[in-house]
mmCIF file of C-alpha atoms in Angstrom:
data_model
loop_
_atom_site.group_PDB
_atom_site.id
_atom_site.type_symbol
_atom_site.label_atom_id
_atom_site.label_comp_id
_atom_site.label_asym_id
_atom_site.label_seq_id
_atom_site.Cartn_x
_atom_site.Cartn_y
_atom_site.Cartn_z
ATOM 1 C CA MET U 253 15.507 85.164 -34.186
ATOM 2 C CA ASP U 254 18.453 84.866 -36.186
ATOM 3 C CA GLN U 255 19.021 87.885 -38.352
ATOM 4 C CA SER U 256 20.871 88.938 -41.730
ATOM 5 C CA ASP U 257 20.777 91.261 -44.408
ATOM 6 C CA VAL U 258 21.050 88.473 -47.208
ATOM 7 C CA ILE U 259 20.252 84.431 -46.564
ATOM 8 C CA ILE U 260 21.688 82.531 -49.560
ATOM 9 C CA VAL U 261 20.200 79.083 -50.056
ATOM 10 C CA GLY U 262 22.215 76.627 -51.559
ATOM 11 C CA ALA U 263 25.980 76.403 -51.957
ATOM 12 C CA GLY U 264 26.284 75.253 -55.691
ATOM 13 C CA ALA U 265 27.671 77.776 -58.376
ATOM 14 C CA ALA U 266 24.898 80.289 -57.944
ATOM 15 C CA GLY U 267 24.951 80.410 -54.220
ATOM 16 C CA LEU U 268 28.860 80.370 -53.538
ATOM 17 C CA SER U 269 29.184 83.177 -56.851
ATOM 18 C CA LEU U 270 26.576 85.591 -54.814
ATOM 19 C CA ALA U 271 28.237 85.374 -51.557
ATOM 20 C CA HIS U 272 31.433 85.895 -53.181
ATOM 21 C CA ARG U 273 30.105 89.026 -54.647
ATOM 22 C CA LEU U 274 28.216 90.574 -51.900
ATOM 23 C CA ALA U 275 31.393 89.899 -49.683
ATOM 24 C CA GLY U 276 33.243 92.953 -51.404
ATOM 25 C CA ALA U 277 34.652 91.385 -54.436
ATOM 26 C CA ASP U 278 32.746 93.976 -56.735
ATOM 27 C CA GLY U 279 34.171 97.285 -55.634
ATOM 28 C CA PRO U 280 33.565 99.772 -52.824
ATOM 29 C CA GLY U 281 30.663 99.871 -50.138
ATOM 30 C CA ALA U 282 29.919 98.073 -46.694
ATOM 31 C CA PRO U 283 29.290 94.686 -47.708
ATOM 32 C CA PRO U 284 25.795 93.002 -46.248
ATOM 33 C CA ALA U 285 25.660 90.335 -43.671
ATOM 34 C CA VAL U 286 24.845 87.297 -45.491
ATOM 35 C CA THR U 287 23.822 83.597 -44.149
ATOM 36 C CA LEU U 288 25.167 80.785 -46.533
ATOM 37 C CA VAL U 289 22.754 77.808 -46.013
ATOM 38 C CA ASP U 290 24.459 74.878 -47.179
ATOM 39 C CA ALA U 291 22.442 71.358 -47.147
ATOM 40 C CA LEU U 292 23.349 68.749 -44.650
ATOM 41 C CA ASP U 293 22.040 66.118 -46.431
ATOM 42 C CA GLN U 294 24.326 65.414 -49.223
ATOM 43 C CA ALA U 295 21.955 64.011 -51.312
ATOM 44 C CA LEU U 296 20.577 67.535 -51.316
ATOM 45 C CA ARG U 297 23.829 68.908 -52.170
ATOM 46 C CA PRO U 298 25.105 69.328 -55.920
ATOM 47 C CA PRO U 299 27.354 66.297 -57.046
ATOM 48 C CA GLU U 300 30.814 67.082 -58.520
ATOM 49 C CA ARG U 301 30.318 68.966 -61.631
ATOM 50 C CA THR U 302 32.323 70.153 -64.540
ATOM 51 C CA TRP U 303 31.460 73.731 -65.490
ATOM 52 C CA CYS U 304 32.870 75.224 -68.736
ATOM 53 C CA PHE U 305 32.932 78.930 -70.300
ATOM 54 C CA TRP U 306 34.927 81.202 -72.123
ATOM 55 C CA GLU U 307 36.554 84.287 -71.805
ATOM 56 C CA GLU U 308 38.961 86.638 -72.514
ATOM 57 C CA GLY U 309 42.525 86.353 -70.889
ATOM 58 C CA ASP U 310 43.071 85.258 -67.007
ATOM 59 C CA GLY U 311 39.584 85.972 -65.118
ATOM 60 C CA GLU U 312 38.667 86.214 -61.503
ATOM 61 C CA PHE U 313 38.684 82.266 -60.998
ATOM 62 C CA GLU U 314 41.552 81.338 -62.913
ATOM 63 C CA ASP U 315 42.986 79.477 -59.724
ATOM 64 C CA ALA U 316 40.217 77.176 -60.139
ATOM 65 C CA VAL U 317 40.463 76.641 -63.735
ATOM 66 C CA THR U 318 41.285 73.100 -64.404
ATOM 67 C CA ALA U 319 42.320 73.397 -68.137
ATOM 68 C CA SER U 320 41.827 75.904 -70.919
ATOM 69 C CA TRP U 321 41.805 75.523 -74.713
ATOM 70 C CA ARG U 322 42.374 78.074 -77.725
ATOM 71 C CA ARG U 323 41.553 75.876 -80.211
ATOM 72 C CA LEU U 324 37.985 74.295 -80.862
ATOM 73 C CA ARG U 325 37.336 71.294 -83.124
ATOM 74 C CA VAL U 326 34.031 70.232 -84.102
ATOM 75 C CA VAL U 327 33.648 66.780 -86.267
ATOM 76 C CA GLY U 328 30.672 65.640 -88.531
ATOM 77 C CA ARG U 329 29.296 62.370 -88.810
ATOM 78 C CA ASP U 330 31.388 61.442 -91.886
ATOM 79 C CA GLY U 331 34.580 62.584 -89.721
ATOM 80 C CA THR U 332 35.318 65.603 -91.684
ATOM 81 C CA GLY U 333 36.680 67.937 -88.904
ATOM 82 C CA SER U 334 37.272 71.544 -88.707
ATOM 83 C CA VAL U 335 39.645 73.457 -85.934
ATOM 84 C CA HIS U 336 38.510 76.847 -85.089
ATOM 85 C CA ARG U 337 40.276 79.493 -82.963
ATOM 86 C CA PRO U 338 37.804 81.714 -80.513
ATOM 87 C CA ALA U 339 40.456 84.648 -80.138
ATOM 88 C CA PRO U 340 40.078 86.403 -78.320
ATOM 89 C CA TYR U 341 38.063 83.692 -76.001
ATOM 90 C CA ARG U 342 39.743 80.762 -74.286
ATOM 91 C CA TYR U 343 37.126 77.672 -73.544
ATOM 92 C CA LYS U 344 37.751 77.330 -69.963
ATOM 93 C CA MET U 345 36.987 73.989 -67.716
ATOM 94 C CA ILE U 346 36.596 74.444 -63.998
ATOM 95 C CA ARG U 347 35.770 71.635 -61.288
ATOM 96 C CA SER U 348 33.217 72.257 -58.846
ATOM 97 C CA THR U 349 35.165 71.163 -55.808
ATOM 98 C CA ALA U 350 37.748 73.334 -56.815
ATOM 99 C CA PHE U 351 35.402 76.598 -57.571
ATOM 100 C CA ARG U 352 34.275 75.836 -53.873
ATOM 101 C CA GLU U 353 37.397 75.742 -52.169
ATOM 102 C CA LEU U 354 38.592 78.861 -53.614
ATOM 103 C CA VAL U 355 35.543 81.057 -52.901
ATOM 104 C CA GLU U 356 35.589 79.535 -49.396
ATOM 105 C CA ARG U 357 39.074 80.918 -49.038
ATOM 106 C CA ARG U 358 38.143 84.227 -49.991
ATOM 107 C CA LEU U 359 34.954 84.127 -48.039
ATOM 108 C CA ALA U 360 37.014 83.342 -44.939
ATOM 109 C CA ARG U 361 38.485 86.896 -45.080
ATOM 110 C CA HIS U 362 35.005 88.437 -44.718
ATOM 111 C CA ALA U 363 33.604 88.383 -41.251
ATOM 112 C CA GLY U 364 30.047 89.330 -42.817
ATOM 113 C CA VAL U 365 29.349 86.082 -44.246
ATOM 114 C CA ARG U 366 29.138 82.971 -42.326
ATOM 115 C CA THR U 367 27.604 79.369 -43.208
ATOM 116 C CA VAL U 368 24.874 77.176 -41.693
ATOM 117 C CA HIS U 369 24.315 73.705 -42.326
ATOM 118 C CA ALA U 370 20.522 72.825 -42.419
ATOM 119 C CA ASP U 371 18.055 71.087 -44.973
ATOM 120 C CA VAL U 372 15.917 73.749 -45.831
ATOM 121 C CA ASP U 373 12.137 73.062 -46.260
ATOM 122 C CA THR U 374 10.358 76.442 -45.856
ATOM 123 C CA VAL U 375 11.051 80.179 -47.496
ATOM 124 C CA ARG U 376 8.402 82.717 -47.201
ATOM 125 C CA ASP U 377 8.041 85.960 -46.831
ATOM 126 C CA VAL U 378 7.368 87.637 -43.363
ATOM 127 C CA ARG U 379 6.685 91.192 -42.708
ATOM 128 C CA GLY U 380 10.238 93.052 -42.980
ATOM 129 C CA GLY U 381 11.636 90.600 -45.190
ATOM 130 C CA ALA U 382 11.811 86.962 -45.285
ATOM 131 C CA GLU U 383 12.210 83.545 -43.150
ATOM 132 C CA VAL U 384 14.062 80.396 -43.841
ATOM 133 C CA SER U 385 13.364 77.280 -41.804
ATOM 134 C CA GLY U 386 14.902 73.822 -41.879
ATOM 135 C CA THR U 387 16.546 71.232 -39.809
ATOM 136 C CA ALA U 388 20.033 70.863 -38.515
ATOM 137 C CA GLU U 389 22.669 68.854 -37.128
ATOM 138 C CA GLY U 390 20.710 66.408 -34.762
ATOM 139 C CA GLY U 391 17.350 67.215 -35.885
ATOM 140 C CA ARG U 392 17.609 70.601 -34.439
ATOM 141 C CA ARG U 393 14.825 73.254 -35.995
ATOM 142 C CA VAL U 394 16.405 76.709 -37.249
ATOM 143 C CA THR U 395 14.650 79.567 -38.179
ATOM 144 C CA LEU U 396 16.477 82.575 -40.104
ATOM 145 C CA ARG U 397 15.560 85.753 -41.392
ATOM 146 C CA ALA U 398 16.644 88.149 -43.554
ATOM 147 C CA ARG U 399 15.558 91.115 -45.190
ATOM 148 C CA TRP U 400 15.988 89.303 -48.963
ATOM 149 C CA VAL U 401 16.601 85.365 -49.577
ATOM 150 C CA PHE U 402 17.951 84.179 -52.936
ATOM 151 C CA ASP U 403 17.120 80.587 -53.286
ATOM 152 C CA SER U 404 19.524 78.762 -55.947
ATOM 153 C CA ARG U 405 17.382 75.237 -55.415
ATOM 154 C CA PRO U 406 16.539 73.377 -58.303
ATOM 155 C CA PRO U 407 12.914 73.613 -58.775
ATOM 156 C CA ARG U 408 10.787 70.417 -58.278
ATOM 157 C CA ASP U 409 8.891 71.233 -61.069
ATOM 158 C CA LEU U 410 9.656 72.977 -64.638
ATOM 159 C CA PRO U 411 7.564 76.307 -65.525
ATOM 160 C CA ARG U 412 4.875 75.571 -67.979
ATOM 161 C CA ALA U 413 6.740 75.133 -71.601
ATOM 162 C CA ARG U 414 6.284 74.751 -75.261
ATOM 163 C CA SER U 415 8.999 73.046 -76.057
ATOM 164 C CA THR U 416 11.668 71.111 -73.772
ATOM 165 C CA LEU U 417 14.695 68.814 -74.702
ATOM 166 C CA LEU U 418 16.617 67.202 -72.234
ATOM 167 C CA GLN U 419 20.500 67.752 -72.198
ATOM 168 C CA HIS U 420 21.720 64.263 -70.595
ATOM 169 C CA PHE U 421 25.386 62.977 -70.542
ATOM 170 C CA ARG U 422 27.906 60.756 -68.797
ATOM 171 C CA GLY U 423 31.409 61.292 -69.011
ATOM 172 C CA TRP U 424 34.748 59.262 -67.948
ATOM 173 C CA PHE U 425 37.842 61.082 -66.755
ATOM 174 C CA LEU U 426 40.418 58.843 -67.940
ATOM 175 C CA ARG U 427 44.145 58.134 -69.076
ATOM 176 C CA THR U 428 45.711 56.336 -71.777
ATOM 177 C CA ASP U 429 48.657 54.196 -72.315
ATOM 178 C CA ALA U 430 50.311 56.495 -74.821
ATOM 179 C CA PRO U 431 50.160 60.215 -75.128
ATOM 180 C CA VAL U 432 47.149 60.698 -77.826
ATOM 181 C CA PHE U 433 45.561 64.157 -76.831
ATOM 182 C CA ASP U 434 46.477 67.616 -78.032
ATOM 183 C CA PRO U 435 46.011 69.470 -74.942
ATOM 184 C CA ASP U 436 45.577 72.683 -76.863
ATOM 185 C CA VAL U 437 42.304 71.714 -78.344
ATOM 186 C CA ALA U 438 38.896 70.795 -76.818
ATOM 187 C CA LEU U 439 36.829 68.798 -79.142
ATOM 188 C CA LEU U 440 33.338 70.720 -78.462
ATOM 189 C CA MET U 441 31.283 68.045 -80.907
ATOM 190 C CA ASP U 442 32.110 65.357 -82.095
ATOM 191 C CA PHE U 443 28.752 63.733 -84.127
ATOM 192 C CA ARG U 444 30.244 60.001 -85.142
ATOM 193 C CA THR U 445 28.302 58.631 -82.154
ATOM 194 C CA PRO U 446 25.411 56.584 -83.356
ATOM 195 C CA GLN U 447 22.232 58.609 -83.356
ATOM 196 C CA PRO U 448 19.282 58.222 -81.532
ATOM 197 C CA ARG U 449 16.259 57.422 -82.777
ATOM 198 C CA HIS U 450 14.626 61.276 -81.548
ATOM 199 C CA GLY U 451 17.451 63.611 -81.054
ATOM 200 C CA VAL U 452 21.168 64.278 -81.638
ATOM 201 C CA SER U 453 24.199 62.825 -79.754
ATOM 202 C CA PHE U 454 27.741 64.036 -79.600
ATOM 203 C CA GLY U 455 31.124 63.036 -78.030
ATOM 204 C CA TYR U 456 33.107 65.705 -76.194
ATOM 205 C CA VAL U 457 36.523 65.678 -75.121
ATOM 206 C CA LEU U 458 38.484 68.100 -72.726
ATOM 207 C CA PRO U 459 42.119 66.733 -72.332
ATOM 208 C CA THR U 460 43.896 68.024 -69.636
ATOM 209 C CA GLY U 461 46.919 66.460 -70.510
ATOM 210 C CA PRO U 462 48.710 64.467 -73.354
ATOM 211 C CA ASP U 463 47.189 61.112 -71.621
ATOM 212 C CA GLU U 464 44.213 62.594 -69.827
ATOM 213 C CA ALA U 465 41.004 63.762 -70.602
ATOM 214 C CA LEU U 466 37.190 64.127 -69.844
ATOM 215 C CA VAL U 467 35.299 62.290 -72.399
ATOM 216 C CA GLU U 468 31.671 62.465 -72.640
ATOM 217 C CA TYR U 469 28.850 60.826 -74.341
ATOM 218 C CA THR U 470 25.876 63.597 -74.517
ATOM 219 C CA GLU U 471 22.435 63.663 -76.029
ATOM 220 C CA PHE U 472 19.694 66.437 -76.984
ATOM 221 C CA SER U 473 16.691 63.883 -76.555
ATOM 222 C CA PRO U 474 13.253 63.762 -74.439
ATOM 223 C CA ALA U 475 14.627 61.459 -72.045
ATOM 224 C CA PRO U 476 17.549 60.235 -70.226
ATOM 225 C CA LEU U 477 19.434 56.844 -70.403
ATOM 226 C CA THR U 478 20.003 54.080 -67.933
ATOM 227 C CA ARG U 479 23.792 54.018 -66.543
ATOM 228 C CA ASP U 480 24.608 50.486 -68.649
ATOM 229 C CA ALA U 481 23.320 52.671 -71.634
ATOM 230 C CA TYR U 482 25.741 55.257 -71.156
ATOM 231 C CA GLU U 483 28.651 53.008 -70.521
ATOM 232 C CA ARG U 484 28.023 50.948 -73.709
ATOM 233 C CA ARG U 485 27.924 54.354 -75.885
ATOM 234 C CA LEU U 486 31.328 55.436 -73.777
ATOM 235 C CA ARG U 487 32.974 52.244 -74.699
ATOM 236 C CA HIS U 488 31.898 52.450 -78.448
ATOM 237 C CA TYR U 489 32.923 56.094 -78.508
ATOM 238 C CA THR U 490 36.421 55.412 -76.702
ATOM 239 C CA ARG U 491 37.038 52.254 -78.528
ATOM 240 C CA GLU U 492 36.047 52.368 -82.291
ATOM 241 C CA VAL U 493 35.662 56.218 -82.731
ATOM 242 C CA LEU U 494 38.785 57.763 -80.910
ATOM 243 C CA ARG U 495 40.365 54.456 -80.899
ATOM 244 C CA LEU U 496 42.151 55.416 -77.513
ATOM 245 C CA GLY U 497 43.473 51.794 -76.933
ATOM 246 C CA SER U 498 43.284 50.494 -73.127
ATOM 247 C CA VAL U 499 42.286 53.483 -70.639
ATOM 248 C CA GLN U 500 41.718 53.609 -66.996
ATOM 249 C CA VAL U 501 38.667 55.763 -66.015
ATOM 250 C CA HIS U 502 39.606 57.019 -62.570
ATOM 251 C CA GLY U 503 36.282 59.198 -61.904
ATOM 252 C CA CYS U 504 32.900 59.787 -63.890
ATOM 253 C CA GLU U 505 30.082 62.249 -63.878
ATOM 254 C CA GLN U 506 26.429 61.995 -65.103
ATOM 255 C CA GLY U 507 23.761 64.498 -65.357
ATOM 256 C CA VAL U 508 20.466 65.828 -67.078
ATOM 257 C CA ILE U 509 19.772 69.262 -68.084
ATOM 258 C CA PRO U 510 16.523 70.492 -69.270
ATOM 259 C CA MET U 511 16.290 72.448 -72.460
ATOM 260 C CA THR U 512 13.446 74.546 -72.352
ATOM 261 C CA ASP U 513 11.643 77.534 -73.328
ATOM 262 C CA ALA U 514 9.790 78.002 -69.901
ATOM 263 C CA VAL U 515 10.003 81.450 -68.061
ATOM 264 C CA PHE U 516 11.759 80.901 -64.680
ATOM 265 C CA PRO U 517 10.223 83.374 -62.207
ATOM 266 C CA ARG U 518 13.230 85.062 -60.598
ATOM 267 C CA ARG U 519 10.859 87.216 -58.085
ATOM 268 C CA VAL U 520 8.531 84.504 -56.125
ATOM 269 C CA GLY U 521 7.754 87.073 -53.295
ATOM 270 C CA ARG U 522 8.111 90.362 -51.909
ATOM 271 C CA SER U 523 11.954 89.634 -50.342
ATOM 272 C CA VAL U 524 12.465 86.318 -52.171
ATOM 273 C CA PHE U 525 13.885 85.634 -55.278
ATOM 274 C CA ARG U 526 15.784 82.590 -57.240
ATOM 275 C CA ILE U 527 19.043 82.594 -58.770
ATOM 276 C CA GLY U 528 21.314 80.370 -61.077
ATOM 277 C CA THR U 529 19.498 77.527 -63.106
ATOM 278 C CA ALA U 530 16.293 78.156 -60.712
ATOM 279 C CA GLY U 531 16.433 81.763 -62.103
ATOM 280 C CA GLY U 532 16.841 80.970 -65.781
ATOM 281 C CA ALA U 533 20.472 81.207 -65.780
ATOM 282 C CA THR U 534 20.773 78.008 -68.234
ATOM 283 C CA ARG U 535 20.639 78.831 -71.743
ATOM 284 C CA PRO U 536 17.885 76.734 -73.241
ATOM 285 C CA ALA U 537 19.748 75.835 -76.428
ATOM 286 C CA THR U 538 23.051 75.041 -75.115
ATOM 287 C CA GLY U 539 23.034 74.173 -71.354
ATOM 288 C CA TYR U 540 25.517 76.467 -70.662
ATOM 289 C CA THR U 541 25.099 78.299 -67.095
ATOM 290 C CA PHE U 542 28.266 79.375 -65.601
ATOM 291 C CA ALA U 543 28.887 82.801 -67.293
ATOM 292 C CA ALA U 544 25.220 83.659 -66.989
ATOM 293 C CA ILE U 545 25.504 83.233 -63.352
ATOM 294 C CA GLN U 546 28.128 85.294 -62.700
ATOM 295 C CA ARG U 547 26.429 88.384 -65.090
ATOM 296 C CA GLN U 548 23.638 87.928 -62.736
ATOM 297 C CA CYS U 549 25.203 87.809 -59.440
ATOM 298 C CA ARG U 550 27.040 90.911 -60.273
ATOM 299 C CA ALA U 551 24.188 92.756 -60.787
ATOM 300 C CA ILE U 552 21.998 91.489 -57.441
ATOM 301 C CA ALA U 553 25.101 92.705 -55.685
ATOM 302 C CA ALA U 554 25.311 95.958 -57.282
ATOM 303 C CA ALA U 555 21.234 96.366 -56.347
ATOM 304 C CA CYS U 556 22.189 95.510 -52.777
ATOM 305 C CA ARG U 557 25.380 98.670 -52.822
ATOM 306 C CA ARG U 558 22.742 101.184 -54.158
ATOM 307 C CA GLY U 559 20.053 99.922 -51.916
ATOM 308 C CA ALA U 560 18.019 99.197 -54.529
ATOM 309 C CA VAL U 561 15.222 95.954 -54.698
ATOM 310 C CA PRO U 562 18.077 93.636 -55.932
ATOM 311 C CA VAL U 563 15.504 91.478 -58.383
ATOM 312 C CA PRO U 564 18.071 89.468 -60.063
ATOM 313 C CA PRO U 565 18.057 90.242 -64.059
ATOM 314 C CA ALA U 566 17.071 87.954 -66.777
ATOM 315 C CA PRO U 567 20.562 86.391 -67.630
ATOM 316 C CA TYR U 568 19.533 86.364 -71.621
ATOM 317 C CA SER U 569 17.641 89.055 -73.635
ATOM 318 C CA ALA U 570 14.105 88.322 -74.906
ATOM 319 C CA ARG U 571 15.707 88.288 -78.638
ATOM 320 C CA ALA U 572 17.863 85.028 -77.120
ATOM 321 C CA ARG U 573 15.039 83.240 -75.639
ATOM 322 C CA ALA U 574 12.795 83.597 -78.541
ATOM 323 C CA MET U 575 15.780 82.216 -80.483
ATOM 324 C CA ASP U 576 16.182 79.554 -78.578
ATOM 325 C CA ALA U 577 12.323 78.663 -78.350
ATOM 326 C CA VAL U 578 12.717 78.315 -82.602
ATOM 327 C CA LEU U 579 15.602 76.098 -82.284
ATOM 328 C CA LEU U 580 14.349 73.639 -79.430
ATOM 329 C CA ARG U 581 10.977 73.394 -81.291
ATOM 330 C CA LEU U 582 12.950 72.834 -84.796
ATOM 331 C CA LEU U 583 15.093 69.977 -82.681
ATOM 332 C CA LEU U 584 12.424 68.664 -80.912
ATOM 333 C CA ARG U 585 9.828 68.469 -84.630
ATOM 334 C CA GLU U 586 13.350 67.165 -86.261
ATOM 335 C CA ARG U 587 12.840 69.378 -89.091
ATOM 336 C CA VAL U 588 16.485 69.830 -89.376
ATOM 337 C CA ASP U 589 19.416 67.360 -89.262
ATOM 338 C CA GLY U 590 21.047 68.375 -85.649
ATOM 339 C CA ALA U 591 24.225 67.157 -86.841
ATOM 340 C CA ARG U 592 24.338 69.047 -89.893
ATOM 341 C CA PHE U 593 22.721 72.167 -88.119
ATOM 342 C CA PHE U 594 25.616 72.630 -85.729
ATOM 343 C CA THR U 595 28.192 71.483 -87.418
ATOM 344 C CA GLY U 596 26.702 74.299 -90.240
ATOM 345 C CA LEU U 597 27.213 76.738 -87.355
ATOM 346 C CA PHE U 598 30.740 76.509 -86.503
ATOM 347 C CA GLU U 599 31.452 76.146 -90.491
ATOM 348 C CA ASN U 600 29.601 79.252 -91.565
ATOM 349 C CA THR U 601 30.164 81.771 -88.728
ATOM 350 C CA PRO U 602 33.149 83.329 -87.338
ATOM 351 C CA THR U 603 34.035 81.643 -83.640
ATOM 352 C CA ALA U 604 34.283 84.342 -81.760
ATOM 353 C CA ARG U 605 31.191 85.668 -82.862
ATOM 354 C CA LEU U 606 29.412 82.464 -82.382
ATOM 355 C CA LEU U 607 30.503 82.104 -78.968
ATOM 356 C CA ARG U 608 29.241 85.628 -78.030
ATOM 357 C CA PHE U 609 25.984 84.578 -79.897
ATOM 358 C CA LEU U 610 25.728 81.434 -77.643
ATOM 359 C CA ASP U 611 26.295 83.711 -74.710
ATOM 360 C CA GLY U 612 23.359 85.570 -75.881
ATOM 361 C CA GLY U 613 25.677 88.893 -76.508
ATOM 362 C CA THR U 614 25.359 89.757 -79.987
ATOM 363 C CA ARG U 615 23.786 92.292 -81.979
ATOM 364 C CA LEU U 616 20.709 92.134 -83.909
ATOM 365 C CA TRP U 617 22.575 92.388 -87.365
ATOM 366 C CA GLU U 618 24.850 89.710 -86.221
ATOM 367 C CA ASP U 619 21.784 87.716 -85.010
ATOM 368 C CA ILE U 620 20.174 88.194 -88.542
ATOM 369 C CA ALA U 621 23.555 86.932 -90.143
ATOM 370 C CA ILE U 622 24.034 83.923 -88.384
ATOM 371 C CA GLY U 623 20.293 83.113 -88.887
ATOM 372 C CA LEU U 624 20.899 83.249 -92.592
ATOM 373 C CA ARG U 625 23.239 80.728 -92.485
ATOM 374 C CA THR U 626 20.656 78.435 -91.174
ATOM 375 C CA PRO U 627 18.004 76.214 -92.905
ATOM 376 C CA VAL U 628 16.075 79.028 -93.402
ATOM 377 C CA LEU U 629 12.797 77.892 -94.240
ATOM 378 C CA PRO U 630 12.301 75.424 -91.460
ATOM 379 C CA MET U 631 13.471 78.180 -89.060
ATOM 380 C CA LEU U 632 10.940 80.212 -90.639
ATOM 381 C CA ARG U 633 8.116 78.006 -90.318
ATOM 382 C CA THR U 634 8.900 77.248 -86.922
ATOM 383 C CA ALA U 635 9.164 80.869 -85.611
ATOM 384 C CA CYS U 636 5.706 81.481 -86.922
ATOM 385 C CA GLU U 637 4.588 78.130 -85.249
ATOM 386 C CA VAL U 638 5.856 78.885 -81.953
ATOM 387 C CA PRO U 639 3.907 81.782 -80.786
ATOM 388 C CA LEU U 640 0.451 79.628 -81.104
ATOM 389 C CA LEU U 641 1.599 77.046 -79.209
ATOM 390 C CA PRO U 642 0.221 76.117 -75.680
ATOM 391 C CA ARG U 643 2.627 75.893 -72.704
ATOM 392 C CA ARG U 644 2.534 72.654 -70.719
ATOM 393 C CA ASP U 645 3.369 70.926 -68.014
ATOM 394 C CA ARG U 646 6.415 68.501 -67.226
ATOM 395 C CA PRO U 647 8.182 67.278 -64.091
ATOM 396 C CA ALA U 648 11.582 68.669 -63.828
ATOM 397 C CA ARG U 649 13.218 66.144 -61.852
ATOM 398 C CA PRO U 650 14.691 62.876 -63.394
ATOM 399 C CA ALA U 651 15.685 60.103 -61.576
ATOM 400 C CA PRO U 652 18.603 61.142 -59.124
ATOM 401 C CA VAL U 653 22.462 59.960 -59.655
ATOM 402 C CA SER U 654 23.261 57.527 -57.256
ATOM 403 C CA ALA U 655 26.556 57.606 -55.080
ATOM 404 C CA ALA U 656 27.852 54.533 -56.897
ATOM 405 C CA ASP U 657 27.359 56.362 -60.322
ATOM 406 C CA ARG U 658 29.483 59.050 -59.049
ATOM 407 C CA ARG U 659 32.174 56.490 -57.325
ATOM 408 C CA ALA U 660 35.230 55.876 -59.496
ATOM 409 C CA VAL U 661 34.987 53.115 -62.139
ATOM 410 C CA ARG U 662 37.293 50.916 -64.307
ATOM 411 C CA SER U 663 37.271 50.015 -67.802
#
């Protein structure tokens, strides 16, 4: 029987981050023996992703940062725009491939971490720990055991929730014929997109150079679109709204992020835990995940060093989750105009405070101050309604993005 101290299932953002923390990047102490289980089947691996977050100065993953921005722009439906300086923070973008390569180089220096390639089908408690079983190359069955197992695979079904929206998007990595972008300004929300019948949509532009950017069309709505529908909206946005002229699209990304007030269980056995999105690290009201994963993994590594039971902490406070539940219900019931709501938040709140709020790091008085700058009566009505609502089941997994959808396209 193959034995480790810790097994991590899944080598996405959460799995790699936890392996990195446990390998000794977080201070003194003997690191545990770690087995990272990476999927053999490409369909089970996370597709190439872009992760965005904000932090002060240079962070520990700075070598993997593709670009960063010191100014953020928000544009309303009428074309009125405002530019905000989030100092002391910078808005940063990391591509998942660059992050993986950086972490794997660091892990290679630690003899206590190894990677096993297998498609996991069973994770269960056993006497003295937990057991992971799966299929390795050539159909060979493998069984691994450890004192603790951390499972980062997305859940097949969402926990019961009162309100659920989907944040779904498709983006183009494109190049223009002329220098049209300001590389120091990220266009965070542009509501000049055609608004869906239910929900809210916006454009999202992250310049990586004067003539290069990631341009996305994003919706917060009940259901994702077809690939053709996303393509039509991206063509309209780049040509009619941004007026970029001729563009060359050299890559694309597409995804669906559940925005839900469901409570994700972080401990599912005596020795089995869930981390990352599966452990509630995705902020329900925004979809941001990367920074919360780092907080969660730091706490797990610290608990392991102390010899404590390493239950992943809740990435967000109960107060933050309650506010998110109200906002989701507000948007789902269409009690506010989504475009006006979000533009108002940026116009009426100091940007650094708003970013702390979006990351769950504000104090009570700051939350109250932000709340008073939103439509108060609809917020109060919804806040009274949410605790009385029943939680219901909803399937978690949308149709997978095919390999064809992830290949480079031309426009």
